[in-house]
PDB file with one MODEL, atoms N, CA, C and O in Angstrom:
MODEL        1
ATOM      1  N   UNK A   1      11.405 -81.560-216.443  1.00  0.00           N
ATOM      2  CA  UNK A   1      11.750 -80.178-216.690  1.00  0.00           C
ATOM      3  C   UNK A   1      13.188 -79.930-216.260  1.00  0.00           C
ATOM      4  O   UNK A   1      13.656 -80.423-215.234  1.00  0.00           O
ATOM      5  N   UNK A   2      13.885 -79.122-217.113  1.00  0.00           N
ATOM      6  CA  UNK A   2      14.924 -78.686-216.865  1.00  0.00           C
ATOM      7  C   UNK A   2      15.157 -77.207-216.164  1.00  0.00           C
ATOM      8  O   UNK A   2      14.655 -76.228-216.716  1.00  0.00           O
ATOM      9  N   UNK A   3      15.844 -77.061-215.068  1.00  0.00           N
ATOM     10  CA  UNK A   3      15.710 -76.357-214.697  1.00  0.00           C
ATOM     11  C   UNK A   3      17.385 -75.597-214.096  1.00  0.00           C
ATOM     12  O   UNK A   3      17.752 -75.118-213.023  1.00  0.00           O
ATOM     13  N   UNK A   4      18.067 -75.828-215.481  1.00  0.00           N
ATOM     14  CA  UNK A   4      19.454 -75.739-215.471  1.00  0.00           C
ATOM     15  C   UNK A   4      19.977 -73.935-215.245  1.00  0.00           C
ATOM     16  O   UNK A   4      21.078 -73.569-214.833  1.00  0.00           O
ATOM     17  N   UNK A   5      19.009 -73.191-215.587  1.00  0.00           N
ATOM     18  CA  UNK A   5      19.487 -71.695-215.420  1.00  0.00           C
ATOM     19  C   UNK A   5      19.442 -71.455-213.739  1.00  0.00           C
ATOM     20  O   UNK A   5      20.265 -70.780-213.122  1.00  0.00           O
ATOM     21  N   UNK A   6      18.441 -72.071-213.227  1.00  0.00           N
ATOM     22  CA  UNK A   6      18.024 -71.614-212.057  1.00  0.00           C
ATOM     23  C   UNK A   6      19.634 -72.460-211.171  1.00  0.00           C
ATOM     24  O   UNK A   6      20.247 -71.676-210.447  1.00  0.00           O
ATOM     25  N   UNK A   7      20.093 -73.614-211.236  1.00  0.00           N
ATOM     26  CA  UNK A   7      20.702 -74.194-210.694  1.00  0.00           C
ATOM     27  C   UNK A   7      21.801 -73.576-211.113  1.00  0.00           C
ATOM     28  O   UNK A   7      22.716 -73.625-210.291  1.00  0.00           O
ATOM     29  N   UNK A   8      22.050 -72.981-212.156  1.00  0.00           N
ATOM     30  CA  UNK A   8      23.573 -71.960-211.837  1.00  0.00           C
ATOM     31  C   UNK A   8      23.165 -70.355-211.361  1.00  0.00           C
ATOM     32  O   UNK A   8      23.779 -69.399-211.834  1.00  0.00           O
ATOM     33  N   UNK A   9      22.248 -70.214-210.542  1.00  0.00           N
ATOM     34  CA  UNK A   9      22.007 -68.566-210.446  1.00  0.00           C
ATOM     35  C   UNK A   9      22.498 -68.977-208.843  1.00  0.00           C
ATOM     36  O   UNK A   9      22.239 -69.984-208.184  1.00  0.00           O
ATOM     37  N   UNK A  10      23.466 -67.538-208.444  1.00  0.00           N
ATOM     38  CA  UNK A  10      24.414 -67.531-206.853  1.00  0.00           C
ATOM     39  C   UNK A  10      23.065 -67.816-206.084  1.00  0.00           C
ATOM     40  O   UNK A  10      21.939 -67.656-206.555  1.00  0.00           O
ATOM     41  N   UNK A  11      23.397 -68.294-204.736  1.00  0.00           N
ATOM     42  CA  UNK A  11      22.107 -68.197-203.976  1.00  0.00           C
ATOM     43  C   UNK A  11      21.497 -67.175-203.293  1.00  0.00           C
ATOM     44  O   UNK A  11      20.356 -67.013-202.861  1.00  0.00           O
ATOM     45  N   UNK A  12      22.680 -66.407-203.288  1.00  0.00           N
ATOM     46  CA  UNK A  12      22.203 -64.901-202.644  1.00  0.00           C
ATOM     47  C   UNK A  12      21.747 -63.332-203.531  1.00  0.00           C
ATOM     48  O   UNK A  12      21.839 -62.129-203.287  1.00  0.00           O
ATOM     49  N   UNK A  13      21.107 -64.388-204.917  1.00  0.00           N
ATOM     50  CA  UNK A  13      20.653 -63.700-205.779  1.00  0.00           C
ATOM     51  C   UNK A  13      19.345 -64.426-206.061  1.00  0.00           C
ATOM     52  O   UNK A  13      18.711 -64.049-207.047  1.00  0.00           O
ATOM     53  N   UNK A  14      18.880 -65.380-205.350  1.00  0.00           N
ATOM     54  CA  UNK A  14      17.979 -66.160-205.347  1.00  0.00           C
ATOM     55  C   UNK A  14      17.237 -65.234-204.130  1.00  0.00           C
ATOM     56  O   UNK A  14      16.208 -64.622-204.417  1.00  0.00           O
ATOM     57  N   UNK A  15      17.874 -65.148-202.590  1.00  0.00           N
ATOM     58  CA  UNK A  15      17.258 -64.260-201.716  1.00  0.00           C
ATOM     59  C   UNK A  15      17.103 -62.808-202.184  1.00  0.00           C
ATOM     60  O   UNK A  15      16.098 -62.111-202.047  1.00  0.00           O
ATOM     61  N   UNK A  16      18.092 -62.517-202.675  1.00  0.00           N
ATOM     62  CA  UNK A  16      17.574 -60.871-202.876  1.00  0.00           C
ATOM     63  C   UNK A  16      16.137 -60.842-204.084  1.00  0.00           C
ATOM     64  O   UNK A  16      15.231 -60.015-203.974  1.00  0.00           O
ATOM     65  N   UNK A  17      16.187 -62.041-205.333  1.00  0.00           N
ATOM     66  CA  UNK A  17      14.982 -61.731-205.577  1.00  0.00           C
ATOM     67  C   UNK A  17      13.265 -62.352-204.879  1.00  0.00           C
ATOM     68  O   UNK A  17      12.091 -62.071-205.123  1.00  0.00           O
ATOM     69  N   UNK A  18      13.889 -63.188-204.049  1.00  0.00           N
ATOM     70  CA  UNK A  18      12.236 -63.298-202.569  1.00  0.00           C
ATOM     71  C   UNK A  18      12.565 -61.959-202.409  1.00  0.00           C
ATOM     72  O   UNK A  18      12.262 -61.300-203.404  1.00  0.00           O
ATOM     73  N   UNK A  19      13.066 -61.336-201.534  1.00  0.00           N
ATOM     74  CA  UNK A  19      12.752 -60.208-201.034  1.00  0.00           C
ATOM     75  C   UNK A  19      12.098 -58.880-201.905  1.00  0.00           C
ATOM     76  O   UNK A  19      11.149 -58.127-201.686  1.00  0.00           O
ATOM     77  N   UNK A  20      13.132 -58.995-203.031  1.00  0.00           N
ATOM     78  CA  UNK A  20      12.682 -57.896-204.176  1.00  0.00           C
ATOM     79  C   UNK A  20      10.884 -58.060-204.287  1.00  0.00           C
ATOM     80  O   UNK A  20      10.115 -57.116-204.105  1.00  0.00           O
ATOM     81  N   UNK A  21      10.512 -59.297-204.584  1.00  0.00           N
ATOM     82  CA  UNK A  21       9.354 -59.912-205.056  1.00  0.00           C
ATOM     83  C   UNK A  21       8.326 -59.650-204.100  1.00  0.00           C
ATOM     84  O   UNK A  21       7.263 -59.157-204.476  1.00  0.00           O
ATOM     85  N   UNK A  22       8.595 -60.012-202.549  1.00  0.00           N
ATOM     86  CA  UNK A  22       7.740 -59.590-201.037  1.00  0.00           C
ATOM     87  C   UNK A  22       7.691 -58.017-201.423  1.00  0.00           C
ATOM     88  O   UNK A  22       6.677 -57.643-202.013  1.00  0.00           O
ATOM     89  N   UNK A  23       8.597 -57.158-201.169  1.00  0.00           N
ATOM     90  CA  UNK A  23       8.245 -55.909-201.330  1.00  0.00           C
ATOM     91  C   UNK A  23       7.998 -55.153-202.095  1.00  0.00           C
ATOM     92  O   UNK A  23       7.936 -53.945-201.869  1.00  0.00           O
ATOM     93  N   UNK A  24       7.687 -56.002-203.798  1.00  0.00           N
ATOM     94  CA  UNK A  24       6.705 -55.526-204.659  1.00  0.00           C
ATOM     95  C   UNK A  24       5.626 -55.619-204.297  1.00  0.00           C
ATOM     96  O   UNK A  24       4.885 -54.638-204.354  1.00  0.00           O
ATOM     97  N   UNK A  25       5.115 -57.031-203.726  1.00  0.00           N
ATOM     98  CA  UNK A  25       4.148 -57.494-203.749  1.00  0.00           C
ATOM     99  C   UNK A  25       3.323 -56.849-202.482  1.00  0.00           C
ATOM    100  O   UNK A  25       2.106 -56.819-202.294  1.00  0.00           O
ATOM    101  N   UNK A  26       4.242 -56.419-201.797  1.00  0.00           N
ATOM    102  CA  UNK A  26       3.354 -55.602-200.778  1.00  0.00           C
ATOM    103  C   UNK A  26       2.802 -54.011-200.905  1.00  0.00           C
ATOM    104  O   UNK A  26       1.862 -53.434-200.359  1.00  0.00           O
ATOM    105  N   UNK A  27       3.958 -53.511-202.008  1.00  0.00           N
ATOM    106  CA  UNK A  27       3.234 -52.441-202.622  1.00  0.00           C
ATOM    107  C   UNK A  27       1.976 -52.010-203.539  1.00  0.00           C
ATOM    108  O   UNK A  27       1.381 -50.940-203.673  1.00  0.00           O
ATOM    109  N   UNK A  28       1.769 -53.714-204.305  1.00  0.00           N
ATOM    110  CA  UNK A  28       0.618 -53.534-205.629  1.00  0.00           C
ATOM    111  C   UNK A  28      -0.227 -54.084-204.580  1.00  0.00           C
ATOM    112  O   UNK A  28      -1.383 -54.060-205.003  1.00  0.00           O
ATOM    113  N   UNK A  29      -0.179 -54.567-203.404  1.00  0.00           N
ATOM    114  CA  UNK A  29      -1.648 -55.173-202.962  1.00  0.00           C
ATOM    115  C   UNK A  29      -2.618 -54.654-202.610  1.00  0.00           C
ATOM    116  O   UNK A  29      -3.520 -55.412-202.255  1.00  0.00           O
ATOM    117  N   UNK A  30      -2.785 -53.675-202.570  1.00  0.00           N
ATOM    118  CA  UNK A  30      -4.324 -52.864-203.058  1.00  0.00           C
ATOM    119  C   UNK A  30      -4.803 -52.458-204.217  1.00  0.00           C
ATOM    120  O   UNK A  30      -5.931 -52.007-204.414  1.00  0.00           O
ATOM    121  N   UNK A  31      -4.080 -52.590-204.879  1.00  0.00           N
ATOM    122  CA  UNK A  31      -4.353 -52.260-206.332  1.00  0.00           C
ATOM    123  C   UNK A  31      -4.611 -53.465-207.003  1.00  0.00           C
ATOM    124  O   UNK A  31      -5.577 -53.445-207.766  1.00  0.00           O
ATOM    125  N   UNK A  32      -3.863 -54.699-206.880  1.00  0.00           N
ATOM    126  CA  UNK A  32      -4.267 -55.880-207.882  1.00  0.00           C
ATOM    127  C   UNK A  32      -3.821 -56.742-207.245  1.00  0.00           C
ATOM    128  O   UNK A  32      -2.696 -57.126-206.925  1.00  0.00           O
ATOM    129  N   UNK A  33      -4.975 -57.074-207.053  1.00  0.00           N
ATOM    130  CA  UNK A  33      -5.016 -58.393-205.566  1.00  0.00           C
ATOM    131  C   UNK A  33      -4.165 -59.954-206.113  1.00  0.00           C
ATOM    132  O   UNK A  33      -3.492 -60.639-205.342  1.00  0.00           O
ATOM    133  N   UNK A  34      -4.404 -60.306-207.691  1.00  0.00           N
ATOM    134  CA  UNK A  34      -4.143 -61.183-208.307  1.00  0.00           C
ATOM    135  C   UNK A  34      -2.475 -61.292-208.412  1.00  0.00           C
ATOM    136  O   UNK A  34      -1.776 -62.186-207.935  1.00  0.00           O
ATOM    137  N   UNK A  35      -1.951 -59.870-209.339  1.00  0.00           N
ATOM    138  CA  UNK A  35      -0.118 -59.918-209.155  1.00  0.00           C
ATOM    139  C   UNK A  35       0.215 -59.694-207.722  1.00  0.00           C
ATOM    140  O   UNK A  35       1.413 -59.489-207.527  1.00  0.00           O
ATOM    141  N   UNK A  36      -0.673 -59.680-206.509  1.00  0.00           N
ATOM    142  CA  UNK A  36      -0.441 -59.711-205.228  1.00  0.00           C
ATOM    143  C   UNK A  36       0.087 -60.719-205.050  1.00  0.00           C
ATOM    144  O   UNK A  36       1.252 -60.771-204.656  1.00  0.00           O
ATOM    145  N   UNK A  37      -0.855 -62.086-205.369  1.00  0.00           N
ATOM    146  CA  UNK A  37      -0.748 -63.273-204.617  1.00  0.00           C
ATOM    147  C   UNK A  37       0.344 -64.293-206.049  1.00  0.00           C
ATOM    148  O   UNK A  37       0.915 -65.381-205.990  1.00  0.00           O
ATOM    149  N   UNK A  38       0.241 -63.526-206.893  1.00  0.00           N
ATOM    150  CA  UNK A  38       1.568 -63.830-208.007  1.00  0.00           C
ATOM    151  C   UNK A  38       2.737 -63.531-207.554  1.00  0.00           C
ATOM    152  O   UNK A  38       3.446 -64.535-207.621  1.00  0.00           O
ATOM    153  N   UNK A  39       3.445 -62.399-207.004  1.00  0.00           N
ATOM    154  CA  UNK A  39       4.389 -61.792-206.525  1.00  0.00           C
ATOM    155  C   UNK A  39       4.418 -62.705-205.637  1.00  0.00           C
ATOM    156  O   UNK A  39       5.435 -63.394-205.728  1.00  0.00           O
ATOM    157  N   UNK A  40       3.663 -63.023-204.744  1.00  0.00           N
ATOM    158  CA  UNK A  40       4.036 -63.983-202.934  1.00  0.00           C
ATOM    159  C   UNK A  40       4.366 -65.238-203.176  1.00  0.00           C
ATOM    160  O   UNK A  40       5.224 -65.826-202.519  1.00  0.00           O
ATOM    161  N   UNK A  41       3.519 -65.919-204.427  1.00  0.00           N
ATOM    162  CA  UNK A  41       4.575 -67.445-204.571  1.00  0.00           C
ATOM    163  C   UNK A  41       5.599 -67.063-205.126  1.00  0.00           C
ATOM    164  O   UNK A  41       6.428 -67.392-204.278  1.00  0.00           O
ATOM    165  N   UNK A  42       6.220 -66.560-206.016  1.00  0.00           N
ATOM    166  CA  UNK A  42       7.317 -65.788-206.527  1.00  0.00           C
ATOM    167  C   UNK A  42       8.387 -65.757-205.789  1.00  0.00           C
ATOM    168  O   UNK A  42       9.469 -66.254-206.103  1.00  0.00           O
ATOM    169  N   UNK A  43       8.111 -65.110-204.667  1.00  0.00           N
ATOM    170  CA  UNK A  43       8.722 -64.881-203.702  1.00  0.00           C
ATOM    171  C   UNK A  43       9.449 -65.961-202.524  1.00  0.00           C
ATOM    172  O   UNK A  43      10.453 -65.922-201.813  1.00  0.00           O
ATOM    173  N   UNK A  44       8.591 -66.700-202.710  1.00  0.00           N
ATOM    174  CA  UNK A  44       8.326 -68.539-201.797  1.00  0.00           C
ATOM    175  C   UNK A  44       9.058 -69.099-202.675  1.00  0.00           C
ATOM    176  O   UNK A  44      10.263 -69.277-202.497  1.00  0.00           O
ATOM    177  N   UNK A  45       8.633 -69.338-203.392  1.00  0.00           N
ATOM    178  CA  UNK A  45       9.695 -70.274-204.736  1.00  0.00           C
ATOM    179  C   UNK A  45      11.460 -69.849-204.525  1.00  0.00           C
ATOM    180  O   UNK A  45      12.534 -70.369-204.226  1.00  0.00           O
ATOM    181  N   UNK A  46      10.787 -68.378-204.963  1.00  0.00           N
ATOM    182  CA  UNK A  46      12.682 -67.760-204.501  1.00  0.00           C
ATOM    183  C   UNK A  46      13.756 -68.208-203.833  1.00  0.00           C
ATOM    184  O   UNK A  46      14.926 -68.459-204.123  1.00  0.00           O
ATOM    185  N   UNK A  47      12.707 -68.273-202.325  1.00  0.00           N
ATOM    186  CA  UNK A  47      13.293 -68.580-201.077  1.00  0.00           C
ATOM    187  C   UNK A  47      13.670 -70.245-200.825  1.00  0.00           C
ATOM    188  O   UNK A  47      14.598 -70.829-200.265  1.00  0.00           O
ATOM    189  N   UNK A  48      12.494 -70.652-201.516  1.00  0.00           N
ATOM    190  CA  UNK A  48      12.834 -72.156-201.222  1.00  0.00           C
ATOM    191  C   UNK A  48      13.885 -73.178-201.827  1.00  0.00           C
ATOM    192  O   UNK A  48      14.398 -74.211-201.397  1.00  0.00           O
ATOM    193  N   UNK A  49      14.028 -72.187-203.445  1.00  0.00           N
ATOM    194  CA  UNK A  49      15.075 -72.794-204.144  1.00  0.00           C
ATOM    195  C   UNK A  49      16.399 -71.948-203.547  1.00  0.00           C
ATOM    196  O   UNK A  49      17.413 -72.455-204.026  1.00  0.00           O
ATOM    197  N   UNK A  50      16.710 -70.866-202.691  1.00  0.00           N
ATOM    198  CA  UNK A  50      17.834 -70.998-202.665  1.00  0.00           C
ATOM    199  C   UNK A  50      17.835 -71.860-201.233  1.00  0.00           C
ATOM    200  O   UNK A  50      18.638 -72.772-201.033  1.00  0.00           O
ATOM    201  N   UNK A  51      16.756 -71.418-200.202  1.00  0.00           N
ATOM    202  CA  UNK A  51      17.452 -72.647-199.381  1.00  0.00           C
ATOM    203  C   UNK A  51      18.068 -73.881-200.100  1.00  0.00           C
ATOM    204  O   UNK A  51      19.288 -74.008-200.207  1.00  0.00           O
ATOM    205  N   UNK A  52      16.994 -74.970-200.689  1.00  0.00           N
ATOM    206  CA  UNK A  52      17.559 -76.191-201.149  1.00  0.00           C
ATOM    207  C   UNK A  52      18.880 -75.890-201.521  1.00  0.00           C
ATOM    208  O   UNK A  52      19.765 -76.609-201.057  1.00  0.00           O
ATOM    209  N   UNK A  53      19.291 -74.636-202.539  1.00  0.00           N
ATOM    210  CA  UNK A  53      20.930 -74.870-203.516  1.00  0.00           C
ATOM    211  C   UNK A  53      21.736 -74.952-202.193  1.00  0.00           C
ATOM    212  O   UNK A  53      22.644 -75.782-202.166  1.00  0.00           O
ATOM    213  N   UNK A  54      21.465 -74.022-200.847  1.00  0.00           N
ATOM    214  CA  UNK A  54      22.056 -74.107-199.993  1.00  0.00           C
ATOM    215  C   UNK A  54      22.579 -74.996-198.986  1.00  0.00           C
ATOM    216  O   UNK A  54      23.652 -74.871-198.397  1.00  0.00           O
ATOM    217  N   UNK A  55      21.524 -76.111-198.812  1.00  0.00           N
ATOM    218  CA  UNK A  55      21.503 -77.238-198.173  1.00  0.00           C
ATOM    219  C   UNK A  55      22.751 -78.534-198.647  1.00  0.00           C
ATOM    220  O   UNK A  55      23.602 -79.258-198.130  1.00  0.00           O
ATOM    221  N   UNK A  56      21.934 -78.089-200.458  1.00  0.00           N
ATOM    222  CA  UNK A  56      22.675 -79.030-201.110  1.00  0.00           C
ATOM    223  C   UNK A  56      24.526 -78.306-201.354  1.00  0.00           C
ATOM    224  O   UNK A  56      25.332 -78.841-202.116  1.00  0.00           O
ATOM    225  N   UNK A  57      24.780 -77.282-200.675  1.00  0.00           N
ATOM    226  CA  UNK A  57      26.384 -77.044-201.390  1.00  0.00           C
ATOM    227  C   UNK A  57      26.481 -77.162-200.419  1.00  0.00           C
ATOM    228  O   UNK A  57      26.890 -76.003-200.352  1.00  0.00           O
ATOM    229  N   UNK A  58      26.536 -77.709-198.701  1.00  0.00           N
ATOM    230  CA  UNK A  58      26.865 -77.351-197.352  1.00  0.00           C
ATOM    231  C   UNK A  58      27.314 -78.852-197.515  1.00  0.00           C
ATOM    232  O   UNK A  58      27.829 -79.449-196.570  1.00  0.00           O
TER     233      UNK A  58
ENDMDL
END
């Protein structure tokens, strides 16, 4: 898989959307338990790919 869009997106647009994504996801979670736990890997993924871009430009 190519995953060439994600590897040119800034990294601190990678954190702002974990965060965006956590504090959706903490708003629908009584309402729909499912885009709950959709929103939270969302969010993980977010975070984890910008750590890595980060690791890797240091």
């Amino acid at each position: 898989m190519n995953f060439s869009s994600i590897k040119n997106i800034p990294t601190m647009y990678l954190y702002l959307g974990s965060i965006f994504s956590f504090v959706l996801a903490n708003m629908v979670r009584d309402k729909n338990i499912i885009f709950y736990y959709v929103l939270l890997v969302v969010g993980v993924l977010f975070f984890v790919f910008g750590l890595f871009k980060r690791t890797r430009k240091q």
